[in-house]
Coordinates of C-alpha atoms in Angstrom, one line a residue:
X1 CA -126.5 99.4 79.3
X2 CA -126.9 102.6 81.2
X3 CA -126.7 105.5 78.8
X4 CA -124.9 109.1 80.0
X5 CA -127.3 111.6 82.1
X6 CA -129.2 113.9 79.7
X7 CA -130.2 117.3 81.0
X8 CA -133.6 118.3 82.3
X9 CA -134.4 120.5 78.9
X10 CA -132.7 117.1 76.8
X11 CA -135.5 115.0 78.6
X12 CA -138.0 117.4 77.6
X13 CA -137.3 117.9 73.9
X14 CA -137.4 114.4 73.6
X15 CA -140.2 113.7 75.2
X16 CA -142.6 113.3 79.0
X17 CA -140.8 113.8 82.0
X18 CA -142.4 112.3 85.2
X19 CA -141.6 113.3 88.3
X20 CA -142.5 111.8 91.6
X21 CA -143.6 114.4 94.3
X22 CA -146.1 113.7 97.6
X23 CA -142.8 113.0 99.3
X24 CA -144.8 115.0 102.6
X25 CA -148.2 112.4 103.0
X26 CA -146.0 109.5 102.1
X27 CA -144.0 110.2 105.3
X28 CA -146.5 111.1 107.1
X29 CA -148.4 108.3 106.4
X30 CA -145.3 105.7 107.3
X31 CA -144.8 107.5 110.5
X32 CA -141.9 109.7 109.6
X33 CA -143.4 112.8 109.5
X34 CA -145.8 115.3 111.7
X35 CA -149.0 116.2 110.3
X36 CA -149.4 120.0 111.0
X37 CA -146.1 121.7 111.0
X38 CA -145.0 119.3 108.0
X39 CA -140.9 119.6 108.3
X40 CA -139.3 117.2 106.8
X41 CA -137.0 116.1 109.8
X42 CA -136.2 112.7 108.5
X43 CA -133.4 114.0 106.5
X44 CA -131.2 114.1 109.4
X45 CA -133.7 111.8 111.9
X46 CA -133.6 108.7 109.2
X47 CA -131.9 109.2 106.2
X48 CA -132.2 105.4 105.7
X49 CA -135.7 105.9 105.2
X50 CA -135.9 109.2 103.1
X51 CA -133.4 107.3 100.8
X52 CA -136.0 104.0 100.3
X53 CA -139.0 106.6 99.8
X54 CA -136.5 108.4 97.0
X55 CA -135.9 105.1 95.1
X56 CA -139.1 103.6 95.7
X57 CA -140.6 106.6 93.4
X58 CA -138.1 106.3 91.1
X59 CA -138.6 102.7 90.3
X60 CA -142.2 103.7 89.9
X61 CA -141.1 106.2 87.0
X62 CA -139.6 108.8 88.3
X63 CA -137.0 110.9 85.8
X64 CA -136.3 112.9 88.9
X65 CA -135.2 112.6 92.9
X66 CA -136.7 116.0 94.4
X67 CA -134.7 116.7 97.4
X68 CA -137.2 116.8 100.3
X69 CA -136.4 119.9 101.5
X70 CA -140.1 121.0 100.8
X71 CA -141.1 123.4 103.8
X72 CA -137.9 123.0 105.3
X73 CA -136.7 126.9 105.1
X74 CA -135.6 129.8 107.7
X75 CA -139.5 130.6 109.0
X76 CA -141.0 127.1 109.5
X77 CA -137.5 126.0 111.3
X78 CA -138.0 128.8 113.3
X79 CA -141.6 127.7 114.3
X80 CA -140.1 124.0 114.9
X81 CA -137.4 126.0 117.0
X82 CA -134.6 124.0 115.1
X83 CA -133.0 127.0 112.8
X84 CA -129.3 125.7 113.6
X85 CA -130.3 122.4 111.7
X86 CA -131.1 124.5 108.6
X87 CA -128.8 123.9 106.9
X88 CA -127.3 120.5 107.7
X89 CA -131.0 119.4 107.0
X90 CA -130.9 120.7 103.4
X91 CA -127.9 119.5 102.5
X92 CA -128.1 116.1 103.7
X93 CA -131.7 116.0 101.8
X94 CA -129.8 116.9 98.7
X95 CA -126.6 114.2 99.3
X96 CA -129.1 111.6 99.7
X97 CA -131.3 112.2 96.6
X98 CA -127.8 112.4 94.4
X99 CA -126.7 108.7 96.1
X100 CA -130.5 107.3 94.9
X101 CA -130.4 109.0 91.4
X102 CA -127.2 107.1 90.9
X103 CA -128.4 104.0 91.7
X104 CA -130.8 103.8 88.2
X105 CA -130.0 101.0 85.9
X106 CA -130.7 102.9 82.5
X107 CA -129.5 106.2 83.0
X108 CA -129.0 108.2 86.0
X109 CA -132.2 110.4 87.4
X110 CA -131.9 113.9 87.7
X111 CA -131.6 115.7 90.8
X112 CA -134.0 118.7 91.6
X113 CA -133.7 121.1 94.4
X114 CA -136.6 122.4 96.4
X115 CA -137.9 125.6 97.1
X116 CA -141.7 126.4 97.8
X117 CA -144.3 128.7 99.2
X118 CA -142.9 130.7 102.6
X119 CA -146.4 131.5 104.2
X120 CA -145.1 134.8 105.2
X121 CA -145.2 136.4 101.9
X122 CA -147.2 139.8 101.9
X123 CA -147.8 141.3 98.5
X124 CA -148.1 145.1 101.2
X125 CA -145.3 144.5 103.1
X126 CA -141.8 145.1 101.3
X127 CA -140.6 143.6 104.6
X128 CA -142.0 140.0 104.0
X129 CA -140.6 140.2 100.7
X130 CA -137.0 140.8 101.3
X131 CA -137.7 138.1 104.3
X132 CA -139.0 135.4 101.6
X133 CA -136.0 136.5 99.0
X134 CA -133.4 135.8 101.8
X135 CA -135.1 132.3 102.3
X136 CA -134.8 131.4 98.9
X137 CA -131.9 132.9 98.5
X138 CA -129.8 130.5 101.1
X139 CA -131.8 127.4 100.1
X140 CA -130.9 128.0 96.3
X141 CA -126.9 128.8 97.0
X142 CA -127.0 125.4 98.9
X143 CA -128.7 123.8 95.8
X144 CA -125.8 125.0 93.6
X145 CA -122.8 123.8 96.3
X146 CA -124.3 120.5 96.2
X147 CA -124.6 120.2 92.6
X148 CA -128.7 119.4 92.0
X149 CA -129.6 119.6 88.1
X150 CA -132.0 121.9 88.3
X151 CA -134.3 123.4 91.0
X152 CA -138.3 122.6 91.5
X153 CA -140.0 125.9 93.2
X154 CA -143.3 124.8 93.6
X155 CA -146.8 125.3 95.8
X156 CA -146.5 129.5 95.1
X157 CA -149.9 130.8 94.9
X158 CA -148.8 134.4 95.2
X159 CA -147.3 135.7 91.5
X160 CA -144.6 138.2 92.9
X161 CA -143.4 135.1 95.5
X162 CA -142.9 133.0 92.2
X163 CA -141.2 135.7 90.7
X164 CA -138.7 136.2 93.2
X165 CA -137.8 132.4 93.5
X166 CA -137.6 132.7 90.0
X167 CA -134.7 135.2 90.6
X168 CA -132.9 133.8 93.0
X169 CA -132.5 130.7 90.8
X170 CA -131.2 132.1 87.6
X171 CA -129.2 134.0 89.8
X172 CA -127.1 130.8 90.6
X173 CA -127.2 129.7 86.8
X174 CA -129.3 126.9 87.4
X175 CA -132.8 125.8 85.5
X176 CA -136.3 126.6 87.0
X177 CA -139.4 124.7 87.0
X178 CA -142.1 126.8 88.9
X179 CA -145.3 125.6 89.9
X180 CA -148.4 127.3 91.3
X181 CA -150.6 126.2 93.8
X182 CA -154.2 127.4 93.2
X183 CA -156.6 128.2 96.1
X184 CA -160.1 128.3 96.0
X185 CA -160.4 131.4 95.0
X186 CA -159.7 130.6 91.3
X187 CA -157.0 133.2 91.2
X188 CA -154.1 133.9 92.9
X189 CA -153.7 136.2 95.9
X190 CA -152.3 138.9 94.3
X191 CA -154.5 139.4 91.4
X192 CA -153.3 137.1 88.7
X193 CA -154.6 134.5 86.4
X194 CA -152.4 131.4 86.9
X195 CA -152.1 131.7 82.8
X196 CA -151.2 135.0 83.2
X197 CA -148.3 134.0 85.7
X198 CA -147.0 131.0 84.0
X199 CA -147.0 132.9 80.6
X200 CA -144.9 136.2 82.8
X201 CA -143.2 133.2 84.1
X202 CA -142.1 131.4 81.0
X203 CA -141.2 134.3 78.9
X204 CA -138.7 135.5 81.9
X205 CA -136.5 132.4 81.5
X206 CA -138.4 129.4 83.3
X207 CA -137.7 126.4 81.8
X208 CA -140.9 124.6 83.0
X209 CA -144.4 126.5 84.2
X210 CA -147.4 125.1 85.7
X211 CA -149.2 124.1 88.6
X212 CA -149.3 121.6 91.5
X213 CA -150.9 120.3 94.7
X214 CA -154.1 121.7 96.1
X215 CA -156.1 120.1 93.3
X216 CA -156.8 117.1 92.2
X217 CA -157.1 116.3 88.6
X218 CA -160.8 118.0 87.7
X219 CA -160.2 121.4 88.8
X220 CA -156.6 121.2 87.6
X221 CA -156.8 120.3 84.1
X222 CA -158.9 123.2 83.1
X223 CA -156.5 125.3 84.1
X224 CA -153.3 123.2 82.7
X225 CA -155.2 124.0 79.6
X226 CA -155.4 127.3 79.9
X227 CA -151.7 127.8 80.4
X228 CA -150.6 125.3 77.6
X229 CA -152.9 127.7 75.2
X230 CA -150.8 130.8 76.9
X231 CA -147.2 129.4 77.3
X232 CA -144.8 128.9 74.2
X233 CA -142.4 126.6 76.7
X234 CA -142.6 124.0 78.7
X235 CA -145.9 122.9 80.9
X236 CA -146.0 120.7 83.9
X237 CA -148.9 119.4 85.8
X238 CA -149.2 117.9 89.3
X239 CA -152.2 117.4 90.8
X240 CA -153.2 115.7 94.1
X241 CA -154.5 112.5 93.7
X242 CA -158.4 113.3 95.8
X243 CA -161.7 113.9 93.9
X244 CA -162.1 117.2 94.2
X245 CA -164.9 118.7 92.3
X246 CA -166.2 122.6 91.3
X247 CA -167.9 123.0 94.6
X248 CA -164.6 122.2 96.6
X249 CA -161.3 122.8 94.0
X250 CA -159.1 122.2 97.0
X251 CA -158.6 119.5 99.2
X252 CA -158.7 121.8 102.4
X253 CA -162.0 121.5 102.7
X254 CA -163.1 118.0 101.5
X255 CA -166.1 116.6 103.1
X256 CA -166.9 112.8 103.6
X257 CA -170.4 112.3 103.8
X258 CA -169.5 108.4 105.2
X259 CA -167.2 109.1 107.9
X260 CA -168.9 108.0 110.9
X261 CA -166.7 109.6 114.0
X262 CA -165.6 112.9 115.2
X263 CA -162.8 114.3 113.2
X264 CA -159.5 115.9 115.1
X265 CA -159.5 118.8 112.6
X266 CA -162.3 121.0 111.1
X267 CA -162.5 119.2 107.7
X268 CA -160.8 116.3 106.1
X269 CA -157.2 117.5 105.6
X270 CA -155.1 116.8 106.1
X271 CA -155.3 113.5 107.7
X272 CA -158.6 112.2 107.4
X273 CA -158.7 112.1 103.3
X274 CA -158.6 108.8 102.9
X275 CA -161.5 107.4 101.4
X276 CA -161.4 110.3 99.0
X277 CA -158.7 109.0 96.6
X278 CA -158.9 108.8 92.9
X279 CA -157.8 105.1 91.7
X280 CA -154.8 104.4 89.6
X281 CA -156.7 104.2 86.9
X282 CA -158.5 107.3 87.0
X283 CA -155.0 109.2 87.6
X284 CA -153.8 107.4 84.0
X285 CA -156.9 108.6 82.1
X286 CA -155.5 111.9 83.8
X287 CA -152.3 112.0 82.2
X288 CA -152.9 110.6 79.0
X289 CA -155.3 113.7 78.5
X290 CA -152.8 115.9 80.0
X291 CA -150.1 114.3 77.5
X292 CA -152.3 114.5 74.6
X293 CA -152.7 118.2 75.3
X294 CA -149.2 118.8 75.5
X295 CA -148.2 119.1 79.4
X296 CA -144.5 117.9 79.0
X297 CA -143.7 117.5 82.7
X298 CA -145.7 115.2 84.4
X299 CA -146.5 113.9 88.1
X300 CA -148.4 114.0 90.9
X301 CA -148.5 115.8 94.5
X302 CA -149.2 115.3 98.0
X303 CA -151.0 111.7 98.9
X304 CA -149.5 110.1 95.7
X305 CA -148.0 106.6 95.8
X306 CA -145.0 104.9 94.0
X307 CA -148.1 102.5 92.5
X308 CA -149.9 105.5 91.5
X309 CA -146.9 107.0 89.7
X310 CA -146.2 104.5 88.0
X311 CA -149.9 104.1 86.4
X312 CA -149.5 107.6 85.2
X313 CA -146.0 106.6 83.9
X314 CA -147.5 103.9 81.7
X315 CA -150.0 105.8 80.9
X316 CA -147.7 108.4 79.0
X317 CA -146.1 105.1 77.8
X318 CA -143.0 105.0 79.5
X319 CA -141.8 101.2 81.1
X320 CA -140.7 102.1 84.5
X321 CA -138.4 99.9 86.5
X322 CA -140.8 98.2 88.4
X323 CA -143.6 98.1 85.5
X324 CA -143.0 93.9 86.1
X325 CA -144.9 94.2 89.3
X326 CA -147.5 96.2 87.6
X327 CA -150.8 94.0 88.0
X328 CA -151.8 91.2 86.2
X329 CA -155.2 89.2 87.4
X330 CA -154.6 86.3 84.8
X331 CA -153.5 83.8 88.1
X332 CA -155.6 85.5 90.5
X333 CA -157.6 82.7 92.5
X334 CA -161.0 84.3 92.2
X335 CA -160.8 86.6 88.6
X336 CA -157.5 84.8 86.4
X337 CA -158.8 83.5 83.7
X338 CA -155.2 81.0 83.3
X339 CA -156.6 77.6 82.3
X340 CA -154.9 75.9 85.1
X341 CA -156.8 77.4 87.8
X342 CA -159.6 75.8 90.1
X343 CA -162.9 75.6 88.7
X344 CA -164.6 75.3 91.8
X345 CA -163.2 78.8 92.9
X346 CA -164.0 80.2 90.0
X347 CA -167.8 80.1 90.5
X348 CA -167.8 82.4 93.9
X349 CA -166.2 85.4 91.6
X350 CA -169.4 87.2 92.1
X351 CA -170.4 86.0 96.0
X352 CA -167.1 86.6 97.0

């Protein structure tokens, strides 16, 4: 029976919200998408395929469709040269997320739009600032006229830039989740703890605070707990899915020591991280700590899968749509252990 849509804050009182995200790598990585000015054309180029990568992350657990309007604001159309599409980009982003949320069996997913991190923000230059606020400004009014539940402004690692997309929101009414992306630096660029932000954050009205992308689980979680200990409200964590570690936080500068050729770019991202993944199961063991510490809003980031969300899903205990196709080895040729199988295959388990 599918049940009526419960709010965002509902979800959260009640219990983990997962959210899908990495919607940038995943088109990327099925040809969609250009690595390096990362606009998310395929709103408008093939709608028919930003719709599938939509439902396929719901089905994996998803509570939310995030409009992929990620980097898709005034300054990086303008570098693209494609302002005029602005806007017939965003909104058709948002139209197709609201079709897909529909389309659950059990009760309809919400629909968040998309703000995130402008590049051009200078904490010296008032100009950049009013620049930035304009940006948000448009994207957020065009959230509201297309009726999105709430808004995700995420990937801010300046404190005054999360501020003012904090603004801009609750100046259309609607609820905020920000999220902070953390560089290597440990801080963010103008000064601030990302505790002290998120707490600053919270306590002006956000309904959700955290952090996402840049880092995967290890240099994330110390931090998540940081803010949990700091923040009265809401927490959400999203990391990246790569083993990053203390010596590199980030994934900009991932080395492989076993990559054998001559890479295009001057590390590993952003399309030579490959063999750096965490496993599912390591990103489950991820969010059943971050659960158990009390992170309420739950997903991961750039280079995620639909089969890695829904690990973490299950993880948190929640039965996604397409948990049946979770694995199960029992009938495997080689490692089942189902009484009817071959014998005689059984034996090469550990020459195979």
């Amino acid at each position: 029976m599918v049940v009526g849509k419960r709010s965002l804050e509902q979800r959260l009182n009640e219990g983990t919200v997962i959210v899908g995200e990495g919607y940038l790598f995943e088109m990327e990585r099925r040809g969609y998408l250009q690595a390096g000015s990362f606009v998310p054309e395929v709103a408008l180029e093939h709608p028919e395929v930003l719709k599938q990568t939509y439902r396929d992350y719901m089905n994996a657990g998803s509570d939310v469709v995030l409009a992929f309007t990620y980097n898709a604001h005034r300054e990086k159309m303008r570098i693209i040269g494609k302002e005029d599409l602005l806007e017939p980009l965003n909104r058709s982003a948002i139209r197709l997320a609201k079709e897909v949320a529909k389309e659950h069996p059990i009760e309809e997913a919400l629909v968040a739009g998309n703000i995130s991190n402008t590049n051009i923000f200078d904490p010296e230059d008032p100009e950049s600032k009013e620049k930035v606020r304009s940006i948000f400004a448009e994207m957020v009014k065009w959230c509201k006229e297309e009726g999105v539940d709430f808004i995700n402004a995420e990937t801010l690692y300046y404190h005054e830039e999360a501020v003012i997309a904090l603004e801009e929101i609750q100046k259309q009414d609607l609820p905020a989740v920000v999220t902070l992306g953390l560089m290597g630096e440990n801080i963010l660029r103008d000064g601030y703890t990302v505790e002290e932000s998120c707490k600053i954050l919270s306590e002006k009205g956000a309904l959700v605070v955290g952090m996402n992308c840049f880092r995967g689980p290890d240099t994330m979680q110390p931090y998540l707990k940081r803010i949990r200990e700091e923040v009265e409200g809401f927490v959400g964590g999203l990391p990246i899915p790569y083993r990053t570690s203390e010596e590199y936080p980030t994934f900009f500068n991932l080395p492989d020591g076993g990559c054998s050729c001559t890479l295009p770019t001057e590390t590993t991202f952003p399309t030579s991280l490959d063999p750096l993944y965490h496993n599912r199961y390591e990103l489950a063991d991820w969010a059943k700590e971050a659960q158990n510490i009390g992170v309420n809003y739950i997903g991961l980031c750039c280079g995620a899968s639909p089969a890695m969300l829904r690990a973490v899903a299950e993880a948190t205990g929640i039965k996604t749509i397409n948990s049946k196709y979770s694995p199960d080895m029992e009938k495997h040729f080689l490692f089942g252990k189902d009484e009817t199988l071959k014998n005689h295959n059984l034996k090469y388990r550990a020459k195979a």
